[in-house]
Tab-separated table of C-alpha atoms in Angstrom:
chain	number	residue	atom	x	y	z
C	1	MET	CA	59.101	4.420	83.693
C	2	LYS	CA	60.796	1.914	81.346
C	3	SER	CA	64.458	2.319	80.474
C	4	ASN	CA	65.683	2.251	76.891
C	5	CYS	CA	67.365	-1.063	77.715
C	6	ASP	CA	63.988	-2.576	78.603
C	7	GLU	CA	62.634	-1.493	75.202
C	8	ARG	CA	65.546	-2.723	73.077
C	9	LEU	CA	64.864	-4.928	70.077
C	10	TRP	CA	68.037	-6.997	70.010
C	11	THR	CA	67.830	-9.072	73.146
C	12	ARG	CA	70.318	-11.946	73.508
C	13	SER	CA	67.636	-14.561	72.851
C	14	LEU	CA	66.309	-12.768	69.764
C	15	PHE	CA	69.791	-12.445	68.269
C	16	ILE	CA	70.625	-16.134	68.827
C	17	LEU	CA	67.304	-17.204	67.301
C	18	TRP	CA	67.770	-14.781	64.394
C	19	GLN	CA	71.282	-15.942	63.483
C	20	GLY	CA	70.172	-19.573	63.685
C	21	GLN	CA	67.354	-18.795	61.254
C	22	LEU	CA	69.787	-16.947	58.989
C	23	VAL	CA	72.017	-20.009	58.649
C	24	SER	CA	69.151	-22.504	58.210
C	25	SER	CA	67.332	-20.231	55.717
C	26	LEU	CA	70.477	-19.972	53.592
C	27	GLY	CA	70.824	-23.754	53.718
C	28	ASP	CA	67.171	-24.236	52.801
C	29	ALA	CA	67.424	-21.845	49.842
C	30	ALA	CA	70.495	-23.709	48.563
C	31	TYR	CA	68.708	-27.037	49.038
C	32	SER	CA	65.624	-25.937	47.087
C	33	ILE	CA	67.721	-24.875	44.106
C	34	ALA	CA	69.883	-28.023	44.256
C	35	LEU	CA	66.839	-30.264	44.566
C	36	GLY	CA	65.150	-28.821	41.478
C	37	PHE	CA	68.323	-29.138	39.363
C	38	TRP	CA	69.034	-32.650	40.714
C	39	VAL	CA	65.541	-33.973	39.895
C	40	LEU	CA	65.725	-32.528	36.372
C	41	LYS	CA	69.239	-33.925	35.857
C	42	VAL	CA	68.388	-37.429	37.096
C	43	THR	CA	64.871	-37.824	35.685
C	44	GLY	CA	64.605	-35.127	32.999
C	45	SER	CA	60.982	-34.680	34.075
C	46	THR	CA	59.538	-31.270	34.897
C	47	ALA	CA	56.270	-33.044	35.790
C	48	LEU	CA	58.080	-35.109	38.437
C	49	MET	CA	59.746	-31.973	39.775
C	50	GLY	CA	56.345	-30.245	40.082
C	51	THR	CA	54.842	-33.345	41.703
C	52	LEU	CA	57.683	-33.426	44.213
C	53	MET	CA	57.063	-29.797	45.147
C	54	ALA	CA	53.318	-30.420	45.532
C	55	VAL	CA	53.749	-33.600	47.586
C	56	SER	CA	56.294	-31.846	49.776
C	57	THR	CA	53.907	-28.951	50.472
C	58	LEU	CA	50.654	-30.824	51.032
C	59	PRO	CA	51.451	-32.563	54.380
C	60	GLY	CA	52.350	-29.241	55.978
C	61	VAL	CA	49.080	-27.671	54.837
C	62	ILE	CA	47.053	-30.619	56.158
C	63	ILE	CA	48.578	-30.663	59.633
C	64	ALA	CA	48.872	-26.857	60.027
C	65	PRO	CA	45.859	-26.357	62.382
C	66	PHE	CA	46.848	-29.396	64.478
C	67	ALA	CA	50.446	-28.116	64.602
C	68	GLY	CA	49.292	-24.875	66.221
C	69	THR	CA	47.442	-26.729	68.963
C	70	LEU	CA	50.511	-28.925	69.504
C	71	ILE	CA	52.644	-25.800	69.916
C	72	ASP	CA	50.280	-24.190	72.415
C	73	ARG	CA	50.040	-27.365	74.523
C	74	ASN	CA	53.749	-28.166	74.752
C	75	ASN	CA	57.173	-26.702	75.415
C	76	ARG	CA	57.828	-24.555	72.344
C	77	LYS	CA	61.588	-24.546	72.811
C	78	LYS	CA	61.830	-28.346	72.847
C	79	LEU	CA	59.509	-28.617	69.835
C	80	LEU	CA	61.570	-26.110	67.827
C	81	ILE	CA	64.797	-27.976	68.630
C	82	LEU	CA	63.232	-31.332	67.754
C	83	MET	CA	61.872	-30.076	64.417
C	84	ASP	CA	65.243	-28.620	63.427
C	85	LEU	CA	67.147	-31.781	64.399
C	86	LEU	CA	64.681	-34.030	62.547
C	87	ARG	CA	65.028	-31.900	59.422
C	88	GLY	CA	68.798	-31.719	59.816
C	89	CYS	CA	69.318	-35.462	60.261
C	90	SER	CA	67.035	-36.379	57.342
C	91	ILE	CA	68.794	-34.027	54.910
C	92	VAL	CA	72.292	-34.939	56.144
C	93	LEU	CA	71.415	-38.598	55.498
C	94	LEU	CA	70.090	-37.632	52.054
C	95	GLY	CA	73.333	-35.781	51.327
C	96	ILE	CA	75.465	-38.758	52.357
C	97	LEU	CA	73.395	-41.088	50.162
C	98	ALA	CA	73.663	-38.651	47.244
C	99	TYR	CA	77.442	-38.347	47.729
C	100	ASN	CA	77.763	-42.145	47.559
C	101	ASN	CA	75.371	-42.364	44.551
C	102	ASN	CA	72.877	-44.430	46.565
C	103	ILE	CA	70.039	-41.922	46.537
C	104	LYS	CA	66.650	-42.752	44.994
C	105	VAL	CA	63.821	-40.415	44.004
C	106	TRP	CA	61.470	-41.947	46.609
C	107	MET	CA	63.983	-40.999	49.320
C	108	VAL	CA	63.752	-37.371	48.203
C	109	PHE	CA	59.957	-37.576	48.448
C	110	ILE	CA	60.176	-38.917	52.023
C	111	ALA	CA	62.638	-36.174	52.986
C	112	GLY	CA	60.315	-33.586	51.442
C	113	ILE	CA	57.399	-34.837	53.537
C	114	ILE	CA	59.527	-34.695	56.711
C	115	LEU	CA	60.598	-31.131	55.861
C	116	SER	CA	56.991	-30.108	55.196
C	117	ILE	CA	55.613	-31.538	58.451
C	118	CYS	CA	58.458	-30.189	60.586
C	119	GLY	CA	58.229	-26.803	58.866
C	120	ALA	CA	54.486	-26.648	59.548
C	121	ILE	CA	55.250	-26.968	63.259
C	122	PHE	CA	58.442	-24.911	63.319
C	123	SER	CA	57.205	-21.789	61.498
C	124	PRO	CA	54.190	-20.980	63.722
C	125	GLY	CA	56.330	-21.985	66.706
C	126	ILE	CA	58.805	-19.236	65.823
C	127	ASN	CA	56.057	-16.688	65.078
C	128	SER	CA	54.275	-17.448	68.358
C	129	SER	CA	57.559	-17.072	70.280
C	130	ILE	CA	58.725	-13.738	68.842
C	131	PRO	CA	56.267	-11.629	70.927
C	132	ASP	CA	57.670	-13.260	74.085
C	133	LEU	CA	61.274	-12.333	73.239
C	134	VAL	CA	60.857	-8.588	72.651
C	135	PRO	CA	58.843	-5.712	74.172
C	136	LYS	CA	55.380	-5.343	72.611
C	137	SER	CA	56.427	-2.001	71.137
C	138	LYS	CA	59.073	-3.859	69.072
C	139	ILE	CA	56.967	-6.734	67.726
C	140	THR	CA	56.572	-5.162	64.266
C	141	ASN	CA	60.331	-4.517	64.125
C	142	ALA	CA	61.088	-8.098	65.221
C	143	ASN	CA	58.835	-9.579	62.530
C	144	SER	CA	60.664	-7.468	59.971
C	145	VAL	CA	64.153	-8.618	60.956
C	146	PHE	CA	63.042	-12.252	60.655
C	147	ALA	CA	61.416	-11.511	57.299
C	148	ILE	CA	64.730	-9.996	56.176
C	149	VAL	CA	66.348	-13.376	56.847
C	150	THR	CA	63.853	-15.286	54.695
C	151	ASN	CA	63.782	-12.712	51.901
C	152	GLY	CA	67.553	-12.291	51.893
C	153	ALA	CA	68.157	-16.045	51.872
C	154	ASN	CA	65.759	-16.547	48.964
C	155	MET	CA	67.402	-13.728	47.052
C	156	MET	CA	70.877	-15.172	47.581
C	157	GLY	CA	69.596	-18.665	46.778
C	158	ASN	CA	68.130	-17.560	43.450
C	159	ILE	CA	71.323	-15.690	42.569
C	160	ALA	CA	73.940	-18.219	43.733
C	161	GLY	CA	72.086	-21.551	43.698
C	162	GLY	CA	72.735	-22.426	40.065
C	163	PHE	CA	76.426	-21.543	40.303
C	164	LEU	CA	76.876	-23.578	43.508
C	165	PHE	CA	75.163	-26.568	41.911
C	166	GLN	CA	77.675	-26.475	39.044
C	167	ILE	CA	80.685	-25.945	41.332
C	168	ILE	CA	80.073	-28.257	44.312
C	169	GLY	CA	77.083	-30.359	43.201
C	170	ALA	CA	73.842	-31.397	44.890
C	171	PRO	CA	75.291	-33.754	47.565
C	172	LEU	CA	77.359	-31.031	49.261
C	173	MET	CA	74.473	-28.549	49.012
C	174	PHE	CA	72.215	-31.146	50.664
C	175	LEU	CA	74.798	-31.643	53.429
C	176	PHE	CA	75.097	-27.900	53.991
C	177	ASN	CA	71.328	-27.609	54.410
C	178	GLY	CA	71.184	-30.522	56.844
C	179	LEU	CA	74.024	-29.153	58.961
C	180	SER	CA	72.421	-25.690	58.923
C	181	PHE	CA	69.279	-27.156	60.521
C	182	VAL	CA	71.391	-28.933	63.145
C	183	PHE	CA	73.183	-25.638	63.876
C	184	SER	CA	69.858	-23.817	64.197
C	185	GLY	CA	68.455	-26.483	66.524
C	186	LEU	CA	71.498	-26.461	68.800
C	187	SER	CA	71.543	-22.648	68.929
C	188	ILE	CA	67.923	-22.638	70.191
C	189	LEU	CA	69.249	-24.378	73.337
C	190	LEU	CA	70.623	-20.938	74.288
C	191	VAL	CA	67.332	-19.091	73.648
C	192	LYS	CA	65.064	-18.312	76.593
C	193	ILE	CA	61.532	-18.984	75.339
C	194	PRO	CA	59.038	-18.677	78.230
C	195	ALA	CA	56.629	-21.515	78.834
C	196	ILE	CA	53.001	-20.904	77.876
C	197	GLU	CA	50.751	-20.276	80.853
C	198	LYS	CA	47.969	-22.828	80.519
C	199	LYS	CA	44.616	-21.476	81.674
C	200	ASN	CA	42.619	-24.701	81.278
C	201	ASN	CA	42.988	-28.467	81.054
C	202	GLN	CA	41.095	-29.010	77.811
C	203	CYS	CA	41.705	-32.086	75.693
C	204	PHE	CA	43.471	-31.713	72.326
C	205	LEU	CA	40.302	-31.467	70.224
C	206	GLU	CA	38.671	-28.978	72.622
C	207	ASP	CA	41.838	-26.910	72.486
C	208	LEU	CA	41.769	-27.008	68.685
C	209	LYS	CA	38.119	-25.948	68.659
C	210	ASP	CA	38.939	-23.122	71.074
C	211	GLY	CA	41.440	-21.703	68.560
C	212	PHE	CA	38.880	-21.712	65.743
C	213	SER	CA	36.311	-20.154	68.080
C	214	PHE	CA	38.694	-17.308	68.953
C	215	VAL	CA	39.272	-16.504	65.273
C	216	TRP	CA	35.522	-16.505	64.637
C	217	ARG	CA	34.601	-14.350	67.649
C	218	LEU	CA	37.262	-11.708	66.981
C	219	LYS	CA	35.705	-10.097	63.905
C	220	GLY	CA	38.745	-7.982	63.125
C	221	LEU	CA	40.890	-11.117	63.003
C	222	ARG	CA	38.304	-12.795	60.781
C	223	TYR	CA	38.528	-9.911	58.305
C	224	THR	CA	42.331	-10.030	58.475
C	225	LEU	CA	42.230	-13.715	57.609
C	226	LEU	CA	39.958	-12.898	54.657
C	227	ILE	CA	42.366	-10.242	53.368
C	228	ALA	CA	45.402	-12.543	53.766
C	229	ALA	CA	43.663	-15.454	52.019
C	230	VAL	CA	42.294	-13.453	49.083
C	231	ASP	CA	45.504	-11.443	48.651
C	232	ASN	CA	47.592	-14.625	48.638
C	233	PHE	CA	45.192	-16.408	46.260
C	234	PHE	CA	45.114	-13.724	43.564
C	235	ALA	CA	48.816	-12.903	44.004
C	236	ASN	CA	49.706	-16.532	43.265
C	237	ILE	CA	47.532	-16.537	40.136
C	238	ALA	CA	49.474	-13.499	38.904
C	239	ILE	CA	52.903	-14.767	39.999
C	240	ILE	CA	52.536	-18.089	38.147
C	241	LEU	CA	51.816	-16.100	34.952
C	242	LEU	CA	54.785	-13.745	35.269
C	243	LEU	CA	57.279	-16.176	33.729
C	244	PRO	CA	55.116	-16.999	30.660
C	245	LEU	CA	54.496	-13.262	30.263
C	246	PHE	CA	58.234	-12.721	29.856
C	247	GLN	CA	58.614	-15.766	27.610
C	248	LYS	CA	55.876	-14.620	25.214
C	249	THR	CA	56.829	-10.923	25.096
C	250	PRO	CA	59.504	-10.352	22.397
C	251	ASN	CA	61.448	-7.541	24.068
C	252	LEU	CA	61.496	-9.138	27.535
C	253	GLY	CA	62.661	-12.777	27.829
C	254	PRO	CA	64.181	-14.963	30.595
C	255	ALA	CA	67.160	-12.712	31.418
C	256	LYS	CA	64.940	-9.697	32.069
C	257	TYR	CA	62.604	-11.899	34.112
C	258	GLY	CA	65.501	-12.498	36.521
C	259	ILE	CA	66.141	-8.755	36.758
C	260	VAL	CA	62.502	-7.977	37.552
C	261	MET	CA	62.263	-10.755	40.172
C	262	ALA	CA	65.437	-9.438	41.800
C	263	CYS	CA	63.843	-5.970	41.897
C	264	PHE	CA	60.736	-7.348	43.609
C	265	MET	CA	62.775	-9.179	46.247
C	266	GLY	CA	64.989	-6.121	46.652
C	267	GLY	CA	61.918	-3.969	47.207
C	268	MET	CA	60.614	-6.379	49.839
C	269	PHE	CA	64.025	-6.328	51.484
C	270	VAL	CA	63.848	-2.515	51.726
C	271	GLY	CA	60.307	-2.721	53.149
C	272	PHE	CA	61.404	-5.165	55.835
C	273	ILE	CA	64.394	-2.988	56.742
C	274	LEU	CA	62.160	0.096	57.062
C	275	THR	CA	59.673	-1.682	59.338
C	276	SER	CA	62.542	-3.115	61.396
C	277	ILE	CA	63.898	0.325	62.329
C	278	ILE	CA	60.747	2.487	62.397
C	279	ASN	CA	58.221	2.205	65.220
C	280	ILE	CA	54.712	2.661	63.838
C	281	PRO	CA	52.261	4.174	66.394
C	282	ALA	CA	49.191	1.999	67.018
C	283	LEU	CA	46.735	4.628	65.782
C	284	LYS	CA	48.567	5.013	62.461
C	285	LYS	CA	48.744	1.330	61.549
C	286	LEU	CA	45.437	1.208	59.676
C	287	LYS	CA	46.323	4.247	57.570
C	288	ILE	CA	49.743	2.831	56.672
C	289	PHE	CA	48.206	-0.592	56.014
C	290	ILE	CA	45.603	0.799	53.576
C	291	ILE	CA	48.118	3.097	51.844
C	292	SER	CA	50.576	0.189	51.476
C	293	GLY	CA	47.868	-2.069	50.037
C	294	ILE	CA	46.838	0.577	47.510
C	295	ILE	CA	50.371	1.486	46.418
C	296	TYR	CA	51.645	-2.045	46.000
C	297	ASN	CA	48.629	-3.129	43.944
C	298	VAL	CA	48.658	-0.005	41.760
C	299	CYS	CA	52.393	-0.429	41.120
C	300	LEU	CA	51.938	-4.054	40.080
C	301	ILE	CA	49.004	-3.156	37.816
C	302	ILE	CA	51.209	-0.580	36.071
C	303	ALA	CA	54.140	-3.020	35.908
C	304	VAL	CA	52.257	-5.792	34.095
C	305	SER	CA	50.439	-3.441	31.729
C	306	GLN	CA	53.460	-2.434	29.612
C	307	SER	CA	56.813	-3.796	28.403
C	308	ILE	CA	59.366	-1.056	29.109
C	309	LEU	CA	61.840	-2.810	31.400
C	310	ILE	CA	62.955	0.225	33.432
C	311	ILE	CA	59.375	1.253	34.250
C	312	MET	CA	58.432	-2.334	35.044
C	313	ALA	CA	61.471	-2.790	37.304
C	314	VAL	CA	60.834	0.451	39.230
C	315	MET	CA	57.134	-0.334	39.713
C	316	ILE	CA	57.938	-3.903	40.815
C	317	PHE	CA	60.545	-2.588	43.277
C	318	VAL	CA	58.155	-0.059	44.836
C	319	GLY	CA	55.374	-2.654	44.868
C	320	GLY	CA	57.641	-5.113	46.667
C	321	THR	CA	58.531	-2.496	49.290
C	322	PHE	CA	54.910	-1.748	50.188
C	323	ASN	CA	53.926	-5.413	49.939
C	324	ALA	CA	56.459	-6.148	52.688
C	325	ILE	CA	55.035	-3.389	54.918
C	326	PHE	CA	51.507	-4.680	54.250
C	327	ASN	CA	52.391	-8.235	55.305
C	328	VAL	CA	54.424	-7.256	58.364
C	329	LEU	CA	51.511	-5.210	59.705
C	330	ILE	CA	49.181	-8.205	59.290
C	331	MET	CA	51.446	-10.565	61.240
C	332	SER	CA	52.292	-8.100	64.022
C	333	SER	CA	48.597	-7.262	64.495
C	334	VAL	CA	47.738	-10.951	64.821
C	335	GLN	CA	50.535	-11.485	67.350
C	336	LEU	CA	49.603	-8.457	69.465
C	337	ALA	CA	45.884	-9.239	69.660
C	338	THR	CA	46.165	-12.994	70.207
C	339	PRO	CA	46.729	-14.293	73.763
C	340	GLN	CA	49.918	-16.286	74.248
C	341	GLU	CA	48.092	-19.599	74.856
C	342	LYS	CA	46.188	-19.285	71.532
C	343	ARG	CA	48.903	-17.777	69.356
C	344	GLY	CA	50.205	-20.992	67.818
C	345	LYS	CA	46.710	-22.185	66.867
C	346	VAL	CA	45.711	-18.863	65.310
C	347	ILE	CA	48.923	-18.456	63.282
C	348	SER	CA	48.726	-22.063	62.086
C	349	PHE	CA	45.093	-21.593	61.068
C	350	ILE	CA	46.021	-18.514	59.025
C	351	THR	CA	48.883	-20.468	57.421
C	352	MET	CA	46.541	-23.335	56.545
C	353	VAL	CA	43.975	-21.071	54.886
C	354	THR	CA	46.464	-18.952	52.919
C	355	GLN	CA	48.884	-21.686	51.841
C	356	GLY	CA	46.136	-24.252	51.303
C	357	LEU	CA	44.745	-22.111	48.495
C	358	THR	CA	48.126	-21.724	46.771
C	359	PRO	CA	48.039	-24.935	44.636
C	360	PHE	CA	44.498	-24.083	43.453
C	361	ALA	CA	45.551	-20.529	42.614
C	362	MET	CA	48.548	-21.731	40.601
C	363	ALA	CA	46.436	-24.301	38.753
C	364	LEU	CA	43.746	-21.694	38.004
C	365	GLY	CA	46.371	-19.213	36.841
C	366	GLY	CA	47.776	-21.746	34.396
C	367	VAL	CA	44.315	-22.509	33.007
C	368	LEU	CA	43.293	-18.841	32.673
C	369	GLY	CA	46.609	-17.923	31.062
C	370	SER	CA	46.138	-20.600	28.408
C	371	PHE	CA	43.045	-19.023	26.830
C	372	LEU	CA	42.940	-15.411	28.111
C	373	PRO	CA	45.456	-12.571	27.614
C	374	ILE	CA	48.053	-12.971	30.367
C	375	ARG	CA	48.324	-9.242	31.085
C	376	SER	CA	44.542	-8.998	31.507
C	377	VAL	CA	44.446	-11.884	33.966
C	378	MET	CA	47.318	-10.464	36.037
C	379	SER	CA	45.894	-6.925	36.076
C	380	THR	CA	42.456	-8.236	37.067
C	381	CYS	CA	43.969	-10.141	39.989
C	382	PHE	CA	45.665	-7.023	41.359
C	383	ILE	CA	42.542	-4.907	40.776
C	384	ILE	CA	40.435	-7.400	42.768
C	385	THR	CA	42.911	-7.259	45.658
C	386	LEU	CA	42.947	-3.459	45.501
C	387	LEU	CA	39.147	-3.266	45.582
C	388	LEU	CA	39.119	-5.629	48.552
C	389	VAL	CA	41.606	-3.600	50.615
C	390	ILE	CA	39.985	-0.149	50.320
C	391	PRO	CA	36.622	-0.942	52.028
C	392	PHE	CA	38.412	-2.183	55.141
C	393	ALA	CA	39.458	1.397	55.866
C	394	PHE	CA	35.814	1.960	56.852
C	395	ASN	CA	35.205	-1.313	58.720
C	396	LYS	CA	35.097	-0.576	62.454
C	397	HIS	CA	36.032	-4.116	63.526
C	398	PHE	CA	39.050	-4.289	61.245
C	399	LYS	CA	40.085	-0.763	62.197
C	400	ARG	CA	40.039	-1.585	65.916
C	401	PHE	CA	41.962	-4.798	65.310
C	402	ILE	CA	44.771	-3.236	63.231
C	403	ASN	CA	44.982	-0.199	65.551
C	404	PHE	CA	44.886	-2.360	68.706
C	405	ASP	CA	46.610	-0.423	71.488
C	406	TYR	CA	47.990	-3.078	73.824
C	407	GLU	CA	48.861	-0.458	76.465
C	408	ASN	CA	45.331	0.908	76.854
C	409	GLU	CA	43.085	-1.901	75.539
C	410	THR	CA	42.441	-5.583	76.152
C	411	VAL	CA	41.489	-8.217	73.573
C	412	GLU	CA	37.968	-8.205	75.056
C	413	ASP	CA	37.686	-4.505	74.169
C	414	ILE	CA	38.166	-5.138	70.445
C	415	MET	CA	35.782	-8.109	70.481
C	416	LEU	CA	32.853	-5.806	71.291
C-alpha cells in the first residue's frame, strides 16, 4: 500500500524545476514585449517585426522531430541545462550590446534563432521529464501547475510589459530575461531527472523512424494528434481575426480587446488551477474531455457572435477555463501512454505538427478576414472544431487512449 507521501505532487525536484520555469517564463514574457516595442521604435516597421517573429519561430518547427530524438538518446538534465545557458548567454550579450547602443537588427535575428532552436529542445525535454518526477496519478496535476507558470507569465507580461519598457527600457528587460535563463539552468543542477533506459542501440535515423512508427501504430495517439492539429489550426485562424474584429466594431475597440484577452487568460488560469488540484479518474477522462471541448467551442461561438462586452467577456472566460482542461488532458494522456524512451520524440512530433501549421493558419485567417465577414469566419472555425470533437466520443481507439488506466493496462493493450 502506498503512503500519501509517495503520492504527493510537490516533490523537491518538481518544485525546483517549477520555480526555475516561473522565473524564466517571466523573463521571456518581458523579453517578447520589449523586443516588439524595440523593433518598432528602431525601425518603425511592423513588417520587420512580423518577419522577426516568423524567422524566430521557423527553426524550432523545423528541428522539432529531430530534437525529440536527441532528447531520448541523451542525458535530459544536461541538455536542459545547456539549452538554458545558451539562451541566457545569448540574451545577456544582446542586453549588454543594447545598453551600450551597439546592437543591430541582425543580432536580434540571430538571438531569435538561438532561442527558437533551444526552445524546441527544451520544451519537449521538460514535458518528457515531468512524468518521471511525480507519481503517475499526479501527471495531470503536474502538467497543470507548469501550464499555470506559462499562462501566468504571459498574463503578467501583457499587463506589465509596456509599462516596464517605458520605465526601464529594452536593454534591462533583455538582461533580466538572459539572467532568468541562467538562473533556470543552474537550478536544474539540483533536479533529479532519471536517465532514460535505452532498450536498443539504434542509430539516430532509426530512432527517429521508431518514434514516427509508434505514433502511427497507436491509433488513439494518431487521433489525438489529429484533434490537436485541427484545433490549433482553426483556433489560430480565429485568434488572428479577434483584434480586427474589435477594431472594426464601433462599440468595442482596443481597450475592450485587452479586457477580453485578459478574461480568456484568466479563464485558462482557473482551468489549470482546477486540474492541478483535482485528480480525474482514468475512466472519466474521455467524458470530461468531450464536455470540455463542447463547452469551450460553444462559449467562443457565442462570444464572437454579438457585441455586448459583459456577455462576450463571460463566455470568453468560461471558454478559456474549459480550453485549459481540454489541453491538459491531451498532454497528460500522451505522457501516460508513451514509454519513457519514446516520450521526447512523440511530444516533439506533436509540437512540429501543431505549431508548424500556425503560420499558415494566421496567413489564411488574414486572407479570409479581408473579403468575408470576420464574425462568420471565426464562428465557422469554432463550429468545425466542435463538430470534430463530438465524434471522438464514439471512437473506440481514442476512448481507450484517453481513458488509459496505467495501473491495469499496458500500452500494448490499447494498441489492439
